Coordinates of C-alpha atoms in Angstrom, one line a residue:
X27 CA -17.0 42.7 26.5
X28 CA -16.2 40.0 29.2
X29 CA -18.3 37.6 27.2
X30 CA -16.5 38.6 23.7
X31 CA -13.3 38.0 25.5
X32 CA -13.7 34.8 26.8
X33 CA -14.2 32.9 23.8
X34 CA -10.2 33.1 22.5
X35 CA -9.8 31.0 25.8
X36 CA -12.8 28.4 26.0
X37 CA -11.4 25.0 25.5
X38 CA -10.8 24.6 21.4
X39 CA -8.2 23.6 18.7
X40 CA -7.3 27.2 18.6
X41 CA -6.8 27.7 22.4
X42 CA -5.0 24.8 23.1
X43 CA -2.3 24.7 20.7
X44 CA -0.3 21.7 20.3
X45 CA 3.6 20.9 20.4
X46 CA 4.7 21.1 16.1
X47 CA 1.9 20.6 14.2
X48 CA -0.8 18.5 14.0
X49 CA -2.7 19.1 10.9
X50 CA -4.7 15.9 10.1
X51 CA -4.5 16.2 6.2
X52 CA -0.8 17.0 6.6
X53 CA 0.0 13.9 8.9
X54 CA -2.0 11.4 6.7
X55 CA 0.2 12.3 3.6
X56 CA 3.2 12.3 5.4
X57 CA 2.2 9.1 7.4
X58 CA 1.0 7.5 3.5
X59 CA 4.7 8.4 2.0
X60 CA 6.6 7.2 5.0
X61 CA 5.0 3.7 4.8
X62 CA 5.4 3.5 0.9
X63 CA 9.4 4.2 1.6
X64 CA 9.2 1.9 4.4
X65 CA 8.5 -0.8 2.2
X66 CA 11.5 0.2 0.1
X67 CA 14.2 1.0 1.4
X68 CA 13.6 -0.8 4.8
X69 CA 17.1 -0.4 6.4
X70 CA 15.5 3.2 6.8
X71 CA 13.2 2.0 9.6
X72 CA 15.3 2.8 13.0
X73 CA 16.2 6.0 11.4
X74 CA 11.8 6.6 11.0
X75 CA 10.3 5.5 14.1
X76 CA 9.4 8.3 15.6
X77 CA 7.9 9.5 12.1
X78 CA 6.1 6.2 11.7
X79 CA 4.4 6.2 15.1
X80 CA 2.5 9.0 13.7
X81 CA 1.2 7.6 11.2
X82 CA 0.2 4.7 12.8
X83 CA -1.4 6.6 15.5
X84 CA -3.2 8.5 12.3
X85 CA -4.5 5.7 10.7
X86 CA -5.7 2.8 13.5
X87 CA -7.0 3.9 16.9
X88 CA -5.1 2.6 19.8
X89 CA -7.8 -0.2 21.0
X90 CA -7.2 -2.3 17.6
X91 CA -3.5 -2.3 17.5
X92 CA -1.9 -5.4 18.5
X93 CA 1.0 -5.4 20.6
X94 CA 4.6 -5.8 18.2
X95 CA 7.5 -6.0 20.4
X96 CA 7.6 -5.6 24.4
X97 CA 9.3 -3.1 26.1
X98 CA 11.8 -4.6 27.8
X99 CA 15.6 -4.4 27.6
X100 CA 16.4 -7.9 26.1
X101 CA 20.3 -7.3 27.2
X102 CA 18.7 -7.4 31.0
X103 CA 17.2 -10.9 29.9
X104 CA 20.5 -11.9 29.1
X105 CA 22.2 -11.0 32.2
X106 CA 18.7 -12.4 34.5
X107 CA 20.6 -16.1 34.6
X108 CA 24.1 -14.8 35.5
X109 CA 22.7 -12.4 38.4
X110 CA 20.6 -14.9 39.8
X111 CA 23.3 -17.7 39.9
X112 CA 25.7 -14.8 41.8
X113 CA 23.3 -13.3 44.1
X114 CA 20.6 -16.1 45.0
X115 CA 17.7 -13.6 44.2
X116 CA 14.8 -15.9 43.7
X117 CA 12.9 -13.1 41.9
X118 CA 14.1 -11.6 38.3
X119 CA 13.9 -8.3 38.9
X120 CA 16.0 -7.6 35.9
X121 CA 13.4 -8.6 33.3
X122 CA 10.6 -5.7 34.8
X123 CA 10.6 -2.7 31.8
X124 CA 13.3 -0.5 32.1
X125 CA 12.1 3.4 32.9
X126 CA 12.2 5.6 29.4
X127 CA 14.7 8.5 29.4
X128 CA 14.8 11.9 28.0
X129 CA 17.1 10.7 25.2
X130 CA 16.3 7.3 24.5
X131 CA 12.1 7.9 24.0
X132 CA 12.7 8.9 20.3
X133 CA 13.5 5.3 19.7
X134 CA 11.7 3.1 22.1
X135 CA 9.0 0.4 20.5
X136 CA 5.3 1.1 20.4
X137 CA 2.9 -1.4 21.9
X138 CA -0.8 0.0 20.8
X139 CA -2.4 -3.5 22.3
X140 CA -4.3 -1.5 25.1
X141 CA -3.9 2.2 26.4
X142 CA -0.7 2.9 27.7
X143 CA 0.4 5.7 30.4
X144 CA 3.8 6.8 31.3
X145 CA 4.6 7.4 35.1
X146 CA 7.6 8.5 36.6
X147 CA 9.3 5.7 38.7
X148 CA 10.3 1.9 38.5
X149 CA 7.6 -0.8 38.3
X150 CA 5.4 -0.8 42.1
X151 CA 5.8 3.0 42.2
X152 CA 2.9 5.3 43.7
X153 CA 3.2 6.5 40.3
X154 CA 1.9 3.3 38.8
X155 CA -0.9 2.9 41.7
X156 CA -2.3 6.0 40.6
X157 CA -2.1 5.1 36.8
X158 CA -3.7 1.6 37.5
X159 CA -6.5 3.6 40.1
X160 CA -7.0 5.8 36.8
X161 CA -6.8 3.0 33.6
X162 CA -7.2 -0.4 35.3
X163 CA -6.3 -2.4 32.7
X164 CA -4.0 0.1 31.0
X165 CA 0.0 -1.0 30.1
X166 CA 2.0 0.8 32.5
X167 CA 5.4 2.5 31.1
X168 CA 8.1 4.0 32.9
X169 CA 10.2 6.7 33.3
X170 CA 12.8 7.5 34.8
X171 CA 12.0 11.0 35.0
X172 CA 9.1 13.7 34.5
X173 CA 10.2 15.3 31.8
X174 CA 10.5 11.4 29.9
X175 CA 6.8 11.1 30.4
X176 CA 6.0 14.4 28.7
X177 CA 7.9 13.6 25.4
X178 CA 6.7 9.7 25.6
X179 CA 3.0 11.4 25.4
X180 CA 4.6 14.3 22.8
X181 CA 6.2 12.2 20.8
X182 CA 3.3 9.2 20.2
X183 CA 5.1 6.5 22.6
X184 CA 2.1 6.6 25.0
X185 CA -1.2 7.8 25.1
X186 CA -1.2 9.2 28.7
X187 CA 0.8 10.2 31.9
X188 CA 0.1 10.2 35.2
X189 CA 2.1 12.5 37.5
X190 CA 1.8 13.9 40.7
X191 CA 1.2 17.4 41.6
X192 CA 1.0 17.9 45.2
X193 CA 1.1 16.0 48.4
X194 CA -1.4 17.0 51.7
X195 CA 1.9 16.7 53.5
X196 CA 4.7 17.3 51.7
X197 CA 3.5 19.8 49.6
X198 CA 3.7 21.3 45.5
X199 CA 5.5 19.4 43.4
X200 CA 6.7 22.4 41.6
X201 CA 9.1 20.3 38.9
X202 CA 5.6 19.8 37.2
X203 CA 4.1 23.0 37.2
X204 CA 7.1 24.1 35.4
X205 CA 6.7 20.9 33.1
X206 CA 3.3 22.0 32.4
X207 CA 3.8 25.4 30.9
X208 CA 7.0 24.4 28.9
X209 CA 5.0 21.4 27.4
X210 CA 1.8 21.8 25.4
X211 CA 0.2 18.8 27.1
X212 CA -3.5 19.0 28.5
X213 CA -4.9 18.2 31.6
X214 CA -7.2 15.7 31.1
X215 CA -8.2 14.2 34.2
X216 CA -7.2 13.9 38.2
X217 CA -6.3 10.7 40.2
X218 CA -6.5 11.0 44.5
X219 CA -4.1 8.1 45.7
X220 CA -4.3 7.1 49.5
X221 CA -0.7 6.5 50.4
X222 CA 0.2 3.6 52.8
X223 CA 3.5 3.2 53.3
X224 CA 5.5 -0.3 54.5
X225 CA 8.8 -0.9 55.9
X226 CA 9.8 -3.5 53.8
X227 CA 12.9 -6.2 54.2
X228 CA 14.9 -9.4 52.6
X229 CA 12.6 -12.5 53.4
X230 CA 13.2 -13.5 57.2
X231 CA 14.5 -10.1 58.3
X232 CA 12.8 -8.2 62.0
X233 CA 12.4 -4.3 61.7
X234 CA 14.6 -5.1 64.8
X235 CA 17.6 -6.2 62.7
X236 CA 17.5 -3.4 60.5
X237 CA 20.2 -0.5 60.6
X238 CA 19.4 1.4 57.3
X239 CA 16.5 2.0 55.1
X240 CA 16.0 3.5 51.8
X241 CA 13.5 5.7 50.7
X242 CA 12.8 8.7 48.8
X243 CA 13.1 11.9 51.1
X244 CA 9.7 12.5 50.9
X245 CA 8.5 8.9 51.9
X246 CA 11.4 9.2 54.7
X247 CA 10.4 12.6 55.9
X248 CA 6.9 11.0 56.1
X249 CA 7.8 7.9 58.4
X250 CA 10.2 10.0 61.1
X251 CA 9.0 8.8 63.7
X252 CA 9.1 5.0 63.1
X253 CA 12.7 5.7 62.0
X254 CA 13.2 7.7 64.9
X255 CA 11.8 5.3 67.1
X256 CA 14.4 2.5 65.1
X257 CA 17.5 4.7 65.3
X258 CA 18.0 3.7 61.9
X259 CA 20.2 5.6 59.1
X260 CA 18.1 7.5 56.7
X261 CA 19.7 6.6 53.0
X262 CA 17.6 8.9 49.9
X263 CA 16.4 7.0 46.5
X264 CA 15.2 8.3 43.3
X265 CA 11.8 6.8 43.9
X266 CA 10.1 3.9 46.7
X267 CA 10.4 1.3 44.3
X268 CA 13.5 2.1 43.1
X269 CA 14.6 1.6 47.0
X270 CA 12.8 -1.3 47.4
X271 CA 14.7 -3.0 44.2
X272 CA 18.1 -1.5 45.5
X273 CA 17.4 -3.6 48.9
X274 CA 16.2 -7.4 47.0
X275 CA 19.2 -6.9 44.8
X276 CA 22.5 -5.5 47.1
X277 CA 20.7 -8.5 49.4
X278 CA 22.4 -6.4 52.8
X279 CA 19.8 -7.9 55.7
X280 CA 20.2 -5.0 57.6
X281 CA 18.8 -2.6 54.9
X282 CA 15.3 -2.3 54.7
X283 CA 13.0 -0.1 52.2
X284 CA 9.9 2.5 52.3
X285 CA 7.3 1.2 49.8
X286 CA 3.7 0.1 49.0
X287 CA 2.9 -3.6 49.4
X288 CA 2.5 -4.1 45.6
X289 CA 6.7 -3.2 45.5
X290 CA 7.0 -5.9 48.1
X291 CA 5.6 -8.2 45.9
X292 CA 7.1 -7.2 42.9
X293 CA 10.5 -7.3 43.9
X294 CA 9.9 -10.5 46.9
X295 CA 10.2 -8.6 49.8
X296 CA 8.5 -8.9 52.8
X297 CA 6.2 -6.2 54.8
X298 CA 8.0 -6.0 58.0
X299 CA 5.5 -2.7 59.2
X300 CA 2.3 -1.6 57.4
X301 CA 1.0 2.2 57.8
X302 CA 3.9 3.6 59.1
X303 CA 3.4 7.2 57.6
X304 CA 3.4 10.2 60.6
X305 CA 0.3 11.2 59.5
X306 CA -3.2 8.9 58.6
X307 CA -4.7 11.2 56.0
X308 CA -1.9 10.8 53.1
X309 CA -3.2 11.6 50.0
X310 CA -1.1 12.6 46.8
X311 CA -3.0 14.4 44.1
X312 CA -1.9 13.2 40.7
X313 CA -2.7 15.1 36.9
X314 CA -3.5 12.5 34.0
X315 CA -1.9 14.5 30.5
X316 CA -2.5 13.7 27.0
X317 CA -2.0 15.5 23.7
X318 CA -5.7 16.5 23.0
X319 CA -8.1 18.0 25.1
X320 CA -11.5 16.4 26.3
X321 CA -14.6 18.4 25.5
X322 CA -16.2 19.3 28.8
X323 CA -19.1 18.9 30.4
X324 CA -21.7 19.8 32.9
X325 CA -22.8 16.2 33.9
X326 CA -20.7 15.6 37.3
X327 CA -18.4 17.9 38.6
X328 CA -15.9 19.2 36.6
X329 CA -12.3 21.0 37.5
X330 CA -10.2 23.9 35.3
X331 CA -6.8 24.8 35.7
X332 CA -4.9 27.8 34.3
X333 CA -1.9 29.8 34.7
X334 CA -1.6 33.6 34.2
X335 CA 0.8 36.7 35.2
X336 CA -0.5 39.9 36.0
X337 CA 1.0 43.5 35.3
X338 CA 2.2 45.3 38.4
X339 CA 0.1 47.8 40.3
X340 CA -1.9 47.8 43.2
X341 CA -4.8 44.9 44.4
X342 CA -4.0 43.1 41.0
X343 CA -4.1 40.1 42.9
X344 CA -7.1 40.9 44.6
X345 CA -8.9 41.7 41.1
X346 CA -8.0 39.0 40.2
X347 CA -9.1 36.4 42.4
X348 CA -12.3 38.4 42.6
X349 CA -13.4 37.8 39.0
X350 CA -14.1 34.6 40.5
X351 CA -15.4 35.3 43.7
X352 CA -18.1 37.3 42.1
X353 CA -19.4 34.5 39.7
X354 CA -19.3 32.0 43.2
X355 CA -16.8 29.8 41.7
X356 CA -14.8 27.9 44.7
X357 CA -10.8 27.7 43.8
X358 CA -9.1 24.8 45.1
X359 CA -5.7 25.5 44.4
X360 CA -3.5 28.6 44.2
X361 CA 0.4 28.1 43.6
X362 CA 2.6 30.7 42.6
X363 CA 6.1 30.2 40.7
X364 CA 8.6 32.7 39.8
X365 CA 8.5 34.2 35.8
X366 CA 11.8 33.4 34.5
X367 CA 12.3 34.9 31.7
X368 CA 11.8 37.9 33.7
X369 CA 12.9 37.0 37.6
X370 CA 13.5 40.6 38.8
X371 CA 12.3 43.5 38.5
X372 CA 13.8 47.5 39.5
X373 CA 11.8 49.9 40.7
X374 CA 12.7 53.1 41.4
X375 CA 10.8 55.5 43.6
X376 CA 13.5 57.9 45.1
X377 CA 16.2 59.4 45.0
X378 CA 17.5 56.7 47.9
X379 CA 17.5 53.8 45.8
X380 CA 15.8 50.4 44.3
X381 CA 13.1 47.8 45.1
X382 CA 13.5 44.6 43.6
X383 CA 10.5 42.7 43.0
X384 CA 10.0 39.2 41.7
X385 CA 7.7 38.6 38.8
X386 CA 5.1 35.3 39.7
X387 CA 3.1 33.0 37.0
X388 CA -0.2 32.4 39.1
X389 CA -1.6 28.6 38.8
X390 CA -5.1 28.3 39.7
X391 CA -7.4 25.1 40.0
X392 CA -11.3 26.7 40.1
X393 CA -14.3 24.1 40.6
X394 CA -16.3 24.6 37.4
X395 CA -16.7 23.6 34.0
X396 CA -15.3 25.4 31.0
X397 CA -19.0 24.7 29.6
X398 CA -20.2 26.7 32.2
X399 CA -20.9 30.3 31.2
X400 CA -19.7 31.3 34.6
X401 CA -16.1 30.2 33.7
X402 CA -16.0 31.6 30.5
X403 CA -17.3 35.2 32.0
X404 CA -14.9 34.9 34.7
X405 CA -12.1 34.4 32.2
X406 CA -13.0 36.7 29.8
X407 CA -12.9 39.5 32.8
X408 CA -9.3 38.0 33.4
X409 CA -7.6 38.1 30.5
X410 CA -8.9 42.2 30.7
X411 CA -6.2 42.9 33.4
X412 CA -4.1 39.6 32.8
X413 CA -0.6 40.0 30.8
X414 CA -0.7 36.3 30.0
X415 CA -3.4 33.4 30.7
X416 CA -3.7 29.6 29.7
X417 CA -6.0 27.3 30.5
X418 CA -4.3 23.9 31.0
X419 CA -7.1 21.7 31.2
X420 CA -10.8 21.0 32.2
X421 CA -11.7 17.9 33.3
X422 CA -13.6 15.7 35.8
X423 CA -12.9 15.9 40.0
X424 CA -11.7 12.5 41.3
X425 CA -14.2 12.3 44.0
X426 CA -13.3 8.9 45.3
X427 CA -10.0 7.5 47.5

């Protein structure tokens, strides 16, 4: 029975649905017609982009595209002369790509030269470190939020993202593994990024000299004690590069930044203070997502996550975890998050009153291949006792820093 089970969930068309559809016959002869009113009635082309970039995706593979137009704002080219005679900036950070949004992803270009992958974050963001550690030569997009990157894969933009998911010191990103189940993405890989962080300045500048710094509050809650030991104000930023731009451009010398080195150097900045994270052993754990599934394998070590909710009753839990413990398959990862379409529930056992109890989506990372009988036993046993259960992805361990 456990065996019958566990084939609705191994890792197929059918188990991992898409977002809309994404029926190849049906998107070549809607791709075939858009091009044919392209070509007449071309003032319909802004209106089609998003419809286009399907097709185009359908019919040449991303390695023989050549690149059309760059992403860049051309109105920040314009202003790039003016800012610089104002300001004396001898770098022009205005002409680096500016992030995607939510909104705006619909409509932006598509440059199929190489692979691209969306990160969250400006240009010289961790973000982009781990995109670059995962596709070296890849072209690096930005967002200016998670959610962005999602659509940008959803929606044909980009053929990857790269996002974090936890932190060995600061933790679950939890924004993400609430991305992950409202998006039909798939996990298709896993990047481990060693995180140094710099105290960065304007050109010139001691760390004695400084009064401020910008960073975000993770990076900031990571450095206390240097800042301590500075008795420096603490000011929060969207992202580290985002700080380290918002110091080379407001050009205040007593303002310094929390960043990598490569954001020095993008935005001409110099390190005033490598390594100045509390803790050595800084690693960030970051998902790669696409639209499609990889087939997996049995070659090197492989990793599957899923998420599931149990019914109520007693050592549920405990049943199961077990289903894995039994078939000596190590998890590496449990994080809980509250159901919420259903965030309480009543109980009531006496005549005194009600218990409140929360209802929790269980996310679980398990060291094994989906082509490994033991996972597909294990989950077929699950989804016995399991109200709900998706497997998110199965894909290969980053085993190097």
């Amino acid at each position: 029975m456990a065996l019958k089970a566990s084939a609705s969930i191994c890792p197929s068309s059918s188990s991992y649905p898409q977002l809309g559809s994404h029926d190849s016959n049906c998107g070549l002869i809607r791709g075939l017609n858009l091009r044919y009113d392209l070509d007449k009635c071309c003032n319909w082309k802004c209106c089609c982009t998003s419809l286009g970039l399907v097709a185009q995706r359908a019919l040449t593979p991303v390695e023989d595209e050549k690149p059309t137009v760059p992403l860049v704002d051309s109105s920040l080219a314009a202003d790039a002369s003016h800012y610089n005679d104002s300001k004396a900036f001898h770098k022009d950070v205005n002409l680096l790509p500016r992030p995607l949004t939510a909104i705006d992803v619909s409509s932006s270009p598509r440059d199929g030269s190489k692979v691209r992958v969306a990160y969250q974050g400006l240009p010289g963001a961790y973000s982009e470190d781990a995109a670059l550690k995962a596709y070296p030569k890849c072209e690096t997009v930005p967002c200016d939020e998670f959610e962005a990157a999602f659509k940008a894969v959803e929606l044909w933009l980009v053929d990857k993202a790269v996002l974090p998911i936890e932190n060995s010191v600061g933790g679950s990103i939890h924004r993400n593994y609430d991305l992950l189940l409202r998006h039909r993405l798939h996990i298709v890989g896993e990047v481990q990024l060693q995180v140094s962080h710099c105290l960065l300045g304007l050109p010139g500048v001691r760390k004695e000299e400084l009064k401020a710094v910008v960073s975000h509050p993770q990076a900031l809650a990571q450095c206390e004690n240097m800042l301590n030991d500075l008795g420096v104000v603490k000011i929060g930023s969207p992202d580290t590069a985002a700080a380290a731009k918002t110091v080379a451009l407001d050009c205040v010398r007593d303002t310094g930044a929390i960043a990598s080195c490569r954001a020095a150097n993008i935005y001409g900045l110099d390190v005033l203070v490598e390594g100045i994270q509390d803790d050595d052993v800084n690693i960030t754990r970051f998902l790669i997502l696409a639209r499609d599934p990889i087939i997996p394998g049995t070659d090197r070590p492989y990793k599957t996550s899923i998420v599931f909710s149990l019914e109520e009753g007693p050592g549920v839990l405990f049943k199961a975890l077990a289903v894995f413990s039994m078939r000596n398959i190590n998890l590496s990862k449990i994080e809980s998050r509250p159901l919420k379409q259903r965030p309480l529930r009543v109980v009531d056992d006496s005549n005194e009153g009600s218990a409140k109890y929360f209802d929790y989506l269980f996310y679980i990372d398990f060291e094994a291949s989906m082509a490994d009988p033991r996972s597909q036993y294990a989950l077929g046993h699950l989804q016995e006792f399991a109200r709900f259960l998706r497997v998110l992805g199965c894909y290969p361990m980053d085993t190097v820093l």
